Short mmCIF file of C-alpha atoms and ligand atoms in Angstrom, two decimals:
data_model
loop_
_atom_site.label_atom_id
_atom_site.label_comp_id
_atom_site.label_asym_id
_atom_site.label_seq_id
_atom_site.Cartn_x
_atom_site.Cartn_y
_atom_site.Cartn_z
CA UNK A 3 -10.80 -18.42 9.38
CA UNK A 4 -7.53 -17.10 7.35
CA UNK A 5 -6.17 -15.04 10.42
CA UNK A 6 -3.91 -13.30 7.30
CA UNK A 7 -4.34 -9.74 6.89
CA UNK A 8 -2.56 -6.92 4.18
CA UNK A 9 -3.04 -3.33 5.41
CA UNK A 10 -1.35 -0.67 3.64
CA UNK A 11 -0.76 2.82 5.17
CA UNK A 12 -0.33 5.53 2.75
CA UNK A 13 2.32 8.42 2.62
CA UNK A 14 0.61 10.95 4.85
CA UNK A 15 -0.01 8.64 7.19
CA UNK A 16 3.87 7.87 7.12
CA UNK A 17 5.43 11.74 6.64
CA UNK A 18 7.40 11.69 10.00
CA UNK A 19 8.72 9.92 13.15
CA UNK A 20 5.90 10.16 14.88
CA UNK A 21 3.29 8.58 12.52
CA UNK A 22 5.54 6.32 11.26
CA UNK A 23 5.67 4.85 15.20
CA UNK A 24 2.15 5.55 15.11
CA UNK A 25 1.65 3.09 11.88
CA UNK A 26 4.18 0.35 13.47
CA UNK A 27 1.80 0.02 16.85
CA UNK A 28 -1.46 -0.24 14.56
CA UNK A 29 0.47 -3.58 13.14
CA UNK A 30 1.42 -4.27 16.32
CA UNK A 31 -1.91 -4.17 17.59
CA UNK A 32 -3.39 -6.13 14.55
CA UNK A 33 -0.71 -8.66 15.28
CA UNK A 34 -1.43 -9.06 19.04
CA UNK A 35 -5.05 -9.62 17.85
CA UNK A 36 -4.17 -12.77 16.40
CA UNK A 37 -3.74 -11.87 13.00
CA UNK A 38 -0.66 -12.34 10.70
CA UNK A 39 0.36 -8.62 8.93
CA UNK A 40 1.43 -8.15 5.88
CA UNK A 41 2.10 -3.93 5.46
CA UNK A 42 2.37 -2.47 2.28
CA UNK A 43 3.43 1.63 2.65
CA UNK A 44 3.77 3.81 0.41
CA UNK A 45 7.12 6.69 0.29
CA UNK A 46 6.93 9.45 3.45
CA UNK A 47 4.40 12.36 2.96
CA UNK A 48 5.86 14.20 -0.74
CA UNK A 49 8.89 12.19 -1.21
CA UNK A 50 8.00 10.86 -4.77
CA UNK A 51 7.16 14.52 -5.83
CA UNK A 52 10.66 15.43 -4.35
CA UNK A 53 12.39 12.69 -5.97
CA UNK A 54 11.16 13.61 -9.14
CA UNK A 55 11.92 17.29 -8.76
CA UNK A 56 15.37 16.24 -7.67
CA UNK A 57 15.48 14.38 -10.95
CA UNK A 58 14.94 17.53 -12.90
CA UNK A 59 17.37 19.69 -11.14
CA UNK A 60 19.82 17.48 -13.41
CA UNK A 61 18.34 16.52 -16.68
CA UNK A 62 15.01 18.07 -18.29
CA UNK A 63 14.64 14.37 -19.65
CA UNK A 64 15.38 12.01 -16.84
CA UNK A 65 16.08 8.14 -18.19
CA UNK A 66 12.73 6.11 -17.18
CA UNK A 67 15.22 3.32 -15.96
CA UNK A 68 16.78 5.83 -13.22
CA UNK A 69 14.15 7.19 -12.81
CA UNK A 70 11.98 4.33 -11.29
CA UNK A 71 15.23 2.80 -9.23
CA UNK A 72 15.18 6.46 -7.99
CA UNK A 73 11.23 6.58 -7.42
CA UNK A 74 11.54 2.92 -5.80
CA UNK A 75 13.69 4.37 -2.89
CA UNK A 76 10.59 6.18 -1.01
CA UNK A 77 9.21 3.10 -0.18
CA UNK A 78 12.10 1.45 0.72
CA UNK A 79 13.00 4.07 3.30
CA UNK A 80 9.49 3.91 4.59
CA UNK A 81 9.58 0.20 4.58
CA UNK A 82 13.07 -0.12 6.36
CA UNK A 83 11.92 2.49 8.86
CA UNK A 84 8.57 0.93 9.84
CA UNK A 85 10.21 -2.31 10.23
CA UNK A 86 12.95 -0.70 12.47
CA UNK A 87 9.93 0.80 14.62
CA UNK A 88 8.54 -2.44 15.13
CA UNK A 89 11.39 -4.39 16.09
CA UNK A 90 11.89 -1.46 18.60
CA UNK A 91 8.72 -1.97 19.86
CA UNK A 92 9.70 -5.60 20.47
CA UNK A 93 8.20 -7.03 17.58
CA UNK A 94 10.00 -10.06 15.15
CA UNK A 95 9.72 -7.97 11.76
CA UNK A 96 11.25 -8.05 8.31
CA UNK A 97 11.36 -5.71 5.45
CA UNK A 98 11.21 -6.20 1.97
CA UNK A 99 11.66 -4.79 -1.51
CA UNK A 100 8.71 -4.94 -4.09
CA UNK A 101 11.47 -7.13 -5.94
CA UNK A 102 12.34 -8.94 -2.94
CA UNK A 103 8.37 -10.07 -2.38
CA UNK A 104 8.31 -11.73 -5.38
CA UNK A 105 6.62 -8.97 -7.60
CA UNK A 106 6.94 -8.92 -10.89
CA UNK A 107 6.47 -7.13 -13.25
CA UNK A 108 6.15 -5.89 -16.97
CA UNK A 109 9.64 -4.12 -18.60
CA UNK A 110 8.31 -0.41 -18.94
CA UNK A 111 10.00 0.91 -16.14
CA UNK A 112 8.00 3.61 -14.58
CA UNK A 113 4.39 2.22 -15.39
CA UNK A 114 4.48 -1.19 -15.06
CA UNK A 115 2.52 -3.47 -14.42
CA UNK A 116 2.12 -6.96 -11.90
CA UNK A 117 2.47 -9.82 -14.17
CA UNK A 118 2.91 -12.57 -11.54
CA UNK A 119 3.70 -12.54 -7.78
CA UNK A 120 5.77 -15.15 -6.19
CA UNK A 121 4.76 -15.20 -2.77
CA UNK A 122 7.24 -17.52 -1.26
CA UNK A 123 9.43 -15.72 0.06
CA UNK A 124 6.54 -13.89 1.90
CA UNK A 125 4.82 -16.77 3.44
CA UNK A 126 8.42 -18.01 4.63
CA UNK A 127 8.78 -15.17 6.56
CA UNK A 128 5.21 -15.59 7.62
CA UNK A 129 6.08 -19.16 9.00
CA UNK A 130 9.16 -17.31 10.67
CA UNK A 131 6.37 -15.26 12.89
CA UNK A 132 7.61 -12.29 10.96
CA UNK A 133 5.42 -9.08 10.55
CA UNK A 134 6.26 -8.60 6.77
CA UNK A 135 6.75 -5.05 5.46
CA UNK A 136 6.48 -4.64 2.06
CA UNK A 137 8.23 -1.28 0.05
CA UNK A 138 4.63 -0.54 -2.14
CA UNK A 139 4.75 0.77 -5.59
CA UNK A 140 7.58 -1.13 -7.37
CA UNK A 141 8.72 -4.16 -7.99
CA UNK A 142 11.36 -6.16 -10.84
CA UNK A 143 11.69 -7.71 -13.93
CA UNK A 144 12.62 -11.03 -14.70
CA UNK A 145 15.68 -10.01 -14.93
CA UNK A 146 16.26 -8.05 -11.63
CA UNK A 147 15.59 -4.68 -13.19
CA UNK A 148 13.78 -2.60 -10.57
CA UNK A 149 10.58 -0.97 -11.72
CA UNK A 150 7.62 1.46 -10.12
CA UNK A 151 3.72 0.83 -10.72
CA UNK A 152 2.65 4.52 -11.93
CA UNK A 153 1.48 6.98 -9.38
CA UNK A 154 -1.00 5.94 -6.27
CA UNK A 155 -0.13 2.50 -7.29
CA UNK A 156 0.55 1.20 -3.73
CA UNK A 157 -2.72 0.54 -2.81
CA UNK A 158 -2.41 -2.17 -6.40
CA UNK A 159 0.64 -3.96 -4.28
CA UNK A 160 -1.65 -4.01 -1.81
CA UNK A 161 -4.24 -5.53 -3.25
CA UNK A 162 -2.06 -7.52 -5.44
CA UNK A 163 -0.71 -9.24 -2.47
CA UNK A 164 -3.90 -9.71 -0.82
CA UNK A 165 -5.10 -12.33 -4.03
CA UNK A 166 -1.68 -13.92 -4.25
CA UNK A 167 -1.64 -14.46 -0.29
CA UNK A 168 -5.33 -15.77 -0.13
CA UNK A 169 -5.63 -12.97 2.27
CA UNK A 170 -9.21 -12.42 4.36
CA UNK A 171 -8.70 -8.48 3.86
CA UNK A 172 -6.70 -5.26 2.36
CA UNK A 173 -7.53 -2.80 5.00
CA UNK A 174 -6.23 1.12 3.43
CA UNK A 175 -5.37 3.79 6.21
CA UNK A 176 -5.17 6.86 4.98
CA UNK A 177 -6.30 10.53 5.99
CA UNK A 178 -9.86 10.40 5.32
CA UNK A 179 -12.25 8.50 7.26
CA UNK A 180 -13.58 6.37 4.34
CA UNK A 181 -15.08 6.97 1.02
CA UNK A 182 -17.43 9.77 1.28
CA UNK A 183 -21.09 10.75 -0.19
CA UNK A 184 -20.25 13.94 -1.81
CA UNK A 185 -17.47 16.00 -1.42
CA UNK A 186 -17.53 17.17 2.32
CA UNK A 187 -15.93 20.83 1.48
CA UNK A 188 -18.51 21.61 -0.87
CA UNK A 189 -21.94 19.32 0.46
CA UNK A 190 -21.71 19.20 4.55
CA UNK A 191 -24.20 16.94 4.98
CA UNK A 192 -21.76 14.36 3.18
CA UNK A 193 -20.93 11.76 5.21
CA UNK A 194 -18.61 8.44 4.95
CA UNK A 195 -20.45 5.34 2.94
CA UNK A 196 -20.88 2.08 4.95
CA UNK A 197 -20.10 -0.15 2.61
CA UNK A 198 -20.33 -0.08 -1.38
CA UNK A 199 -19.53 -2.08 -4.22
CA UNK A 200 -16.48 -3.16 -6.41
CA UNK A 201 -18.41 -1.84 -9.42
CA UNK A 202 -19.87 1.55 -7.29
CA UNK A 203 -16.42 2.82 -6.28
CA UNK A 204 -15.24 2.30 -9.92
CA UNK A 205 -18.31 4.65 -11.01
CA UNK A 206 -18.14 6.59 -8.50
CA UNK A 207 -16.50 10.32 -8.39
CA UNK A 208 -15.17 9.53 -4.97
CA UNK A 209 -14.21 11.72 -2.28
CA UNK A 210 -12.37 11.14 0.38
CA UNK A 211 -9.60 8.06 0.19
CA UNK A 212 -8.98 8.00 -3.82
CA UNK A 213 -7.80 4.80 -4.95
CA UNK A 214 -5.58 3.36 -7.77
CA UNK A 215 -8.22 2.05 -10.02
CA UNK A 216 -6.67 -1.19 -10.88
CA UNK A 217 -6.50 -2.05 -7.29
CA UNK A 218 -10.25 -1.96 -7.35
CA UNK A 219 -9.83 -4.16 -10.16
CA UNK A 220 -7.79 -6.24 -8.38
CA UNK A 221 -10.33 -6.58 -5.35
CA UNK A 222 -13.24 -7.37 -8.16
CA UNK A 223 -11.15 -9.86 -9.67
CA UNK A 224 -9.91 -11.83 -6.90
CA UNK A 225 -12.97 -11.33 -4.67
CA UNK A 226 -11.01 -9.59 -2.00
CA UNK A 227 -12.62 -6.96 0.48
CA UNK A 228 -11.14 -3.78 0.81
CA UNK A 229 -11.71 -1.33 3.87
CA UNK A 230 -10.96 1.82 3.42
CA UNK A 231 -9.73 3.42 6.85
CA UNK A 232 -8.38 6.82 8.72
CA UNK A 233 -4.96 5.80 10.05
CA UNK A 234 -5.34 8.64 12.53
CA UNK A 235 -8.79 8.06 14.03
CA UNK A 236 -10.59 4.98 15.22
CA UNK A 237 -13.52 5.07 12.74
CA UNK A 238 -15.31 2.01 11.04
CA UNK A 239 -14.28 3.13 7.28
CA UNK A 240 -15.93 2.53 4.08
CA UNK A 241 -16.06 -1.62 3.05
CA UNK A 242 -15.33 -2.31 -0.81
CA UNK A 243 -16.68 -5.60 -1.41
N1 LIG B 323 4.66 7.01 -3.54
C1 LIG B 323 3.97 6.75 -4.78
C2 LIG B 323 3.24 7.99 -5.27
O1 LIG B 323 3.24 9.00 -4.57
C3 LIG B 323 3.04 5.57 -4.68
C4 LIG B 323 1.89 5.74 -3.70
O2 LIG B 323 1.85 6.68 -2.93
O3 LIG B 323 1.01 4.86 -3.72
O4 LIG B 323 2.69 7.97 -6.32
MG1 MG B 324 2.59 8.83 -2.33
#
């Protein structure tokens, strides 16, 4: 069996030191289980909101050029730091720009969208015995411009890279324990779904983990299951397939 997996670990589950050591020793551990890992994070707790806000303090009409190569550099400080935690922890990792993983993408800068994914440089790496940590969110034009996916749209690079990589999962850690019933403030007897389909979670008012609807898409499309998982708890999660 493909022994290739792509988690992604969202920004609370990255917003400081500690968590961000705590998301490099889940790879780890997925790695010393035999698998190869391919992470996909998203920017540190509200650093996108910030970036934007910092945006504003300057201009009420921020170019959408700058403003994605601005946006893009959450998840490369994420990315560079989780790949620094690893190698501290003894690990052979790499980091990598959306750009720099071969995604690419469509010309409107701050919603674009995945046209093609070269995953060479990825599986080189790979080959390398690399853990591969991928900035989520962004990637670049044919012609090197740098651009950003729309908002939540790291769980699509996640996905993304899971069909282009042939991978045999996309496991999401967040800060929910799966996909839940109802919403748990308002029903208490809601409780986390098993399992549920590509089509149901598209229906589906979700609570709990929400997801970028195109990387359910995605999933459908390329047949690829997704589980959706607490980064903070061992639980089972909820299985897209
Ligand atoms: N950091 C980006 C956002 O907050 C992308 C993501 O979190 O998936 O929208
Ligand atoms: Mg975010």
């Amino acid at each position: 069996m493909n022994s290739l997996i792509v988690q992604k670990y969202g920004g609370s589950s990255l917003a400081d030191a500690e968590r961000i050591k705590s998301a490099a020793r889940r790879i780890a551990r997925s790695r010393e289980d035999g698998n190869q890992v391919v992470a996909v994070v998203s920017a540190m707790g509200d650093t996108t909101d910030d970036l934007i806000s910092q945006a504003h303090t300057v201009t009420d009409n921020p170019d959408p050029r700058e403003l994605a190569l601005l946006l893009s550099t959450g998840e490369i400080v994420s990315c560079t730091l989780v790949t620094m935690a690893l190698r501290a922890l003894g690990y052979n990792a790499i980091g990598l720009s959306g750009g720099q993983a071969g995604i690419r993408t469509s010309t409107d800068y701050t919603r674009a969208r995945i046209v093609d994914i070269d995953p060479s440089r990825i599986l080189a790496e790979l080959r390398e015995d690399r853990i591969v940590v991928v900035a989520g969110f962004q990637g670049a034009t044919e012609d090197s411009e740098v651009t950003t996916l729309g908002r939540g749209a790291s769980d699509t690079t996640a996905v993304a890279l899971a069909a282009a990589l042939e991978a045999r999962i996309c496991e999401i850690y967040t800060d929910v324990d799966g996909i839940f019933t109802a919403d748990p403030r308002v029903v208490p007897e809601a409780r986390v779904l098993e399992s549920l389909t590509y089509e149901e979670m598209l229906e589906l008012a979700s609570y709990g983990a929400k997801m970028h609807p195109r990387s359910i898409e995605l999933g459908a499309m390329y047949n690829i299951p997704i589980l959706v998982t607490s980064s903070f708890k061992d639980v089972p999660g909820t299985l897209i397939h």
